[in-house]
C-alpha positions as MATLAB code, in Angstrom:
seq = 'FYSRDYSNKTVAHIDIFKNKLLLGTGTGTFFYAELHSNSKQLILNKIKNNLTSIISDMRFYDSTMTFLNSDEISIKDLLVDNLNLYISYIKEVETDCFNVSILKSDLNINFLKFETFFTFEECLSFKNIKEFNGQQSGGRIVKYKDTFLLSLGEFRKRTLAQDKNSNFGKILQIDQNGKKIKNFSLGHRNPQGLFYDKENKVILSTEHGPLGGDEINLIKENNNYGWPISSYGDHYDGSFKK';
ca = [
      11.325    0.693    5.583;
      10.247    1.429    8.843;
       9.407   -1.552   11.103;
       5.939   -1.366   12.801;
       8.065   -2.542   16.092;
       9.767    0.970   15.781;
       7.156    3.282   14.280;
       3.524    4.007   13.850;
       3.848    5.387   10.630;
       2.288    3.080    7.938;
       4.871    0.927    6.556;
       4.099    0.872    2.672;
       1.195    0.949    0.273;
       1.036   -0.486   -3.335;
      -0.838   -0.480   -6.454;
      -0.749   -1.891  -10.062;
       0.259    0.210  -12.797;
       0.405   -1.687  -16.053;
       3.047   -4.405  -15.829;
       4.549   -2.348  -12.804;
       4.354   -2.826   -8.976;
       4.004    0.756   -7.485;
       5.217    1.067   -3.688;
       5.139    4.041   -1.645;
       6.504    4.058    1.669;
       4.681    5.955    4.980;
       7.529    8.730    4.849;
       7.026    9.579    1.151;
       9.774    7.303   -0.581;
       8.558    5.740   -4.050;
       9.671    2.673   -5.979;
       8.388    0.673   -8.790;
       9.328   -3.108   -9.626;
       8.628   -4.652  -12.902;
       6.269   -7.628  -12.756;
       7.597  -10.710  -14.477;
       5.996  -13.915  -14.146;
       9.172  -16.033  -14.374;
      11.104  -13.779  -11.984;
      11.512  -14.914   -8.199;
      13.241  -11.661   -7.095;
      11.502   -8.376   -6.801;
      13.815   -5.382   -7.776;
      12.916   -1.859   -6.533;
      13.835    1.126   -8.455;
      13.583    4.450   -6.606;
      11.213    7.157   -8.388;
      12.256   10.986   -7.335;
       9.459   13.296   -6.528;
       8.868   16.748   -5.324;
       7.258   16.023   -2.020;
       9.802   17.997   -0.005;
       8.626   21.191   -1.854;
       5.073   20.385   -0.737;
       5.352   18.855    2.752;
       7.680   21.007    5.021;
       6.760   19.210    8.421;
       9.734   17.020    9.046;
       7.748   14.866   11.361;
       6.411   13.300    8.020;
       9.900   12.289    7.077;
      11.349   10.862   10.557;
      10.073    9.021   13.268;
      13.243    9.533   15.744;
      12.169   13.154   16.493;
      11.443   13.831   19.868;
       8.617   16.104   19.965;
       4.715   14.732   20.085;
       3.113   12.522   17.267;
       5.957   12.434   14.879;
       5.309    8.600   14.498;
       1.644    9.231   13.412;
       2.300   11.471   10.418;
       2.542    9.839    7.093;
       1.207    8.685    3.904;
      -2.303    7.030    4.546;
      -2.880    5.447    1.148;
      -2.031    5.276   -2.362;
      -4.550    4.898   -5.579;
      -3.677    4.237   -9.073;
      -6.381    5.782  -11.668;
      -6.152    6.842  -15.324;
      -2.486    7.477  -15.339;
      -2.642    9.488  -12.104;
      -1.214    8.668   -8.918;
      -3.201    9.708   -5.716;
      -1.976    9.625   -2.145;
      -3.719   10.571    1.187;
      -1.435   11.936    4.055;
      -1.905   13.404    7.433;
      -1.292   17.450    6.538;
      -0.234   19.909    8.969;
      -2.755   22.947    7.956;
      -1.873   25.007   10.533;
       0.865   24.804   13.131;
       0.306   21.338   15.049;
      -3.063   21.208   13.417;
      -3.672   18.615   11.101;
      -6.123   16.543    8.536;
      -6.214   13.914    5.815;
      -5.701   15.488    2.483;
      -4.681   14.268   -1.024;
      -1.865   15.131   -3.471;
      -1.802   14.181   -7.078;
       0.748   13.158   -9.553;
       0.766   12.256  -13.353;
       2.261    8.697  -13.298;
       6.000    8.906  -14.464;
       8.264    6.687  -12.944;
      11.319    8.925  -13.848;
       9.783   11.895  -11.443;
       6.643   12.225   -9.546;
       5.535   15.710   -9.437;
       2.607   16.128   -6.770;
       0.252   18.779   -6.492;
      -2.714   19.333   -4.247;
      -5.677   17.260   -5.268;
      -8.280   17.883   -2.284;
      -7.720   19.608    0.924;
      -9.912   21.684    3.624;
      -9.701   24.118    6.170;
     -10.911   22.155    9.263;
      -7.958   20.517   11.416;
      -7.205   18.767   14.889;
      -4.626   19.437   16.989;
      -2.730   17.487   20.021;
      -2.625   20.927   21.851;
      -6.433   20.937   22.478;
      -7.548   17.241   22.193;
      -6.195   15.148   25.318;
      -6.311   11.913   23.516;
      -5.640   13.002   20.046;
      -4.554    9.989   17.904;
      -3.233   10.777   14.386;
      -3.300    6.889   13.490;
      -7.162    7.104   14.170;
      -7.482    9.075   10.829;
      -8.869    6.765    8.095;
      -7.343    7.856    4.739;
      -8.365    4.982    2.439;
      -9.122    6.154   -1.231;
     -11.239    4.128   -3.730;
     -12.668    4.966   -6.997;
     -16.399    4.730   -6.867;
     -17.936    5.240  -10.477;
     -16.784    8.617  -11.795;
     -15.942    9.932   -8.348;
     -13.585    9.181   -5.251;
     -14.403    7.908   -1.824;
     -12.122    9.027    0.899;
     -12.380    7.486    4.663;
     -11.724    9.957    7.462;
     -11.387    8.922   11.008;
     -11.844   11.273   13.919;
      -8.427   11.621   15.418;
     -10.267   10.697   18.593;
     -12.329   13.624   18.873;
     -15.193   11.495   18.940;
     -18.051   13.651   18.623;
     -17.140   14.924   15.509;
     -18.256   11.531   13.615;
     -21.971   12.708   14.306;
     -21.270   16.249   13.571;
     -22.842   16.700    9.819;
     -20.843   19.930    9.646;
     -17.526   18.339   10.000;
     -15.397   16.194    7.497;
     -14.002   13.865   10.336;
     -15.527   10.352   11.098;
     -17.058   10.245    7.569;
     -16.611    8.804    4.253;
     -16.286   11.710    1.785;
     -17.371   11.607   -1.932;
     -15.010   13.655   -4.008;
     -15.589   14.498   -7.743;
     -12.581   14.481  -10.283;
     -11.600   17.985   -9.678;
     -10.805   17.497   -6.050;
     -14.168   19.158   -4.753;
     -16.173   17.416   -2.168;
     -19.708   16.310   -3.243;
     -21.120   15.466   -0.072;
     -20.559   13.117    3.438;
     -21.392    9.869    1.732;
     -21.828    8.257    5.232;
     -21.324    9.492    9.032;
     -20.715    7.754   12.409;
     -17.116    6.203   11.486;
     -14.391    5.996   14.203;
     -11.391    4.972   12.024;
     -12.351    3.198    8.682;
      -8.942    2.377    7.009;
     -10.436   -0.357    4.786;
     -12.689    0.593    1.845;
     -13.480   -1.466   -1.416;
     -15.996   -0.987   -4.109;
     -17.207   -3.980   -5.766;
     -18.187   -2.762   -9.423;
     -19.812   -5.879  -10.603;
     -22.102   -6.133   -7.425;
     -22.288   -2.370   -6.936;
     -21.390   -2.780   -3.207;
     -19.287   -0.891   -1.308;
     -17.393   -2.532    1.921;
     -15.483   -0.856    4.844;
     -13.482   -2.346    7.484;
     -13.108    0.025   10.577;
     -10.951   -0.006   13.707;
     -13.059    0.183   16.535;
     -12.545    0.395   20.441;
     -11.408   -2.633   22.355;
     -13.422   -5.610   20.824;
     -15.409   -3.223   18.370;
     -13.779   -3.711   15.248;
     -16.470   -3.885   12.414;
     -16.843   -4.889    8.674;
     -19.495   -2.502    7.417;
     -21.769   -2.271    4.241;
     -21.603    1.326    3.371;
     -24.667    2.799    1.918;
     -25.283    6.498    0.864;
     -26.591    8.757    3.718;
     -26.326    5.666    6.271;
     -25.215    6.258    9.964;
     -22.703    3.715   11.311;
     -23.296    4.828   14.949;
     -19.907    5.871   16.404;
     -19.485    7.124   19.158;
     -23.266    6.511   20.282;
     -23.163    2.688   19.361;
     -20.466    0.301   19.303;
     -19.641   -3.453   20.369;
     -16.377   -2.435   21.733;
     -15.271   -0.764   25.077;
     -12.884    2.153   25.716;
      -9.141    0.973   25.941;
      -9.189    2.658   29.349;
     -12.109    0.692   30.923;
     -13.795    4.186   31.467;
     -17.270    5.075   30.393;
     -17.616    8.351   28.267;
     -21.041   10.081   27.986;
];
């Protein structure tokens, strides 16, 4: 696995499938391990997949490449639901223009055959965003009742978080067919933690803010969480921005 001291890609994501631990690295390699209460050793078994036929952007697989932002392009989350595996990832929609999309596969420990579950045309590029940051992209997927919630950061294009016509800086609600239902909430900078408490019917989010401005939010439908108008944090460069 890539070390966080070496790469800004996510290291790995995990979920449970029956009696197995499922693990996916930021660069799209998948493993499973049998979970036995009497075992002190975790043995990882590699699972073959078809990601290379879907994701052709070589920056996704390698952080040693010299061109810009290669270490920010990776898988952002992994979710097991109803015998299916969902992964969110930084997708190159057009040349050097990115968003967060979701792939889906039947859960087969011999081979994962991914296909597009959710994507959209809107994208952001480091060519026209001076402070472009692919890490500031959210990407958390959770099951919410009979739908999904997907968190999206704004890649440091701050104003999009308040733009109701944009998917960026939002928590999206998506149906079981991969169709967007609505912007569930807006005003988010980089919400990478998301949890639905079924018993208490509560949605919680942890969000990376600017310097000193990280947040834990109680997410309610149609609420505005303020970014970039309101924050307890400061810009990392110490500047004032309108």
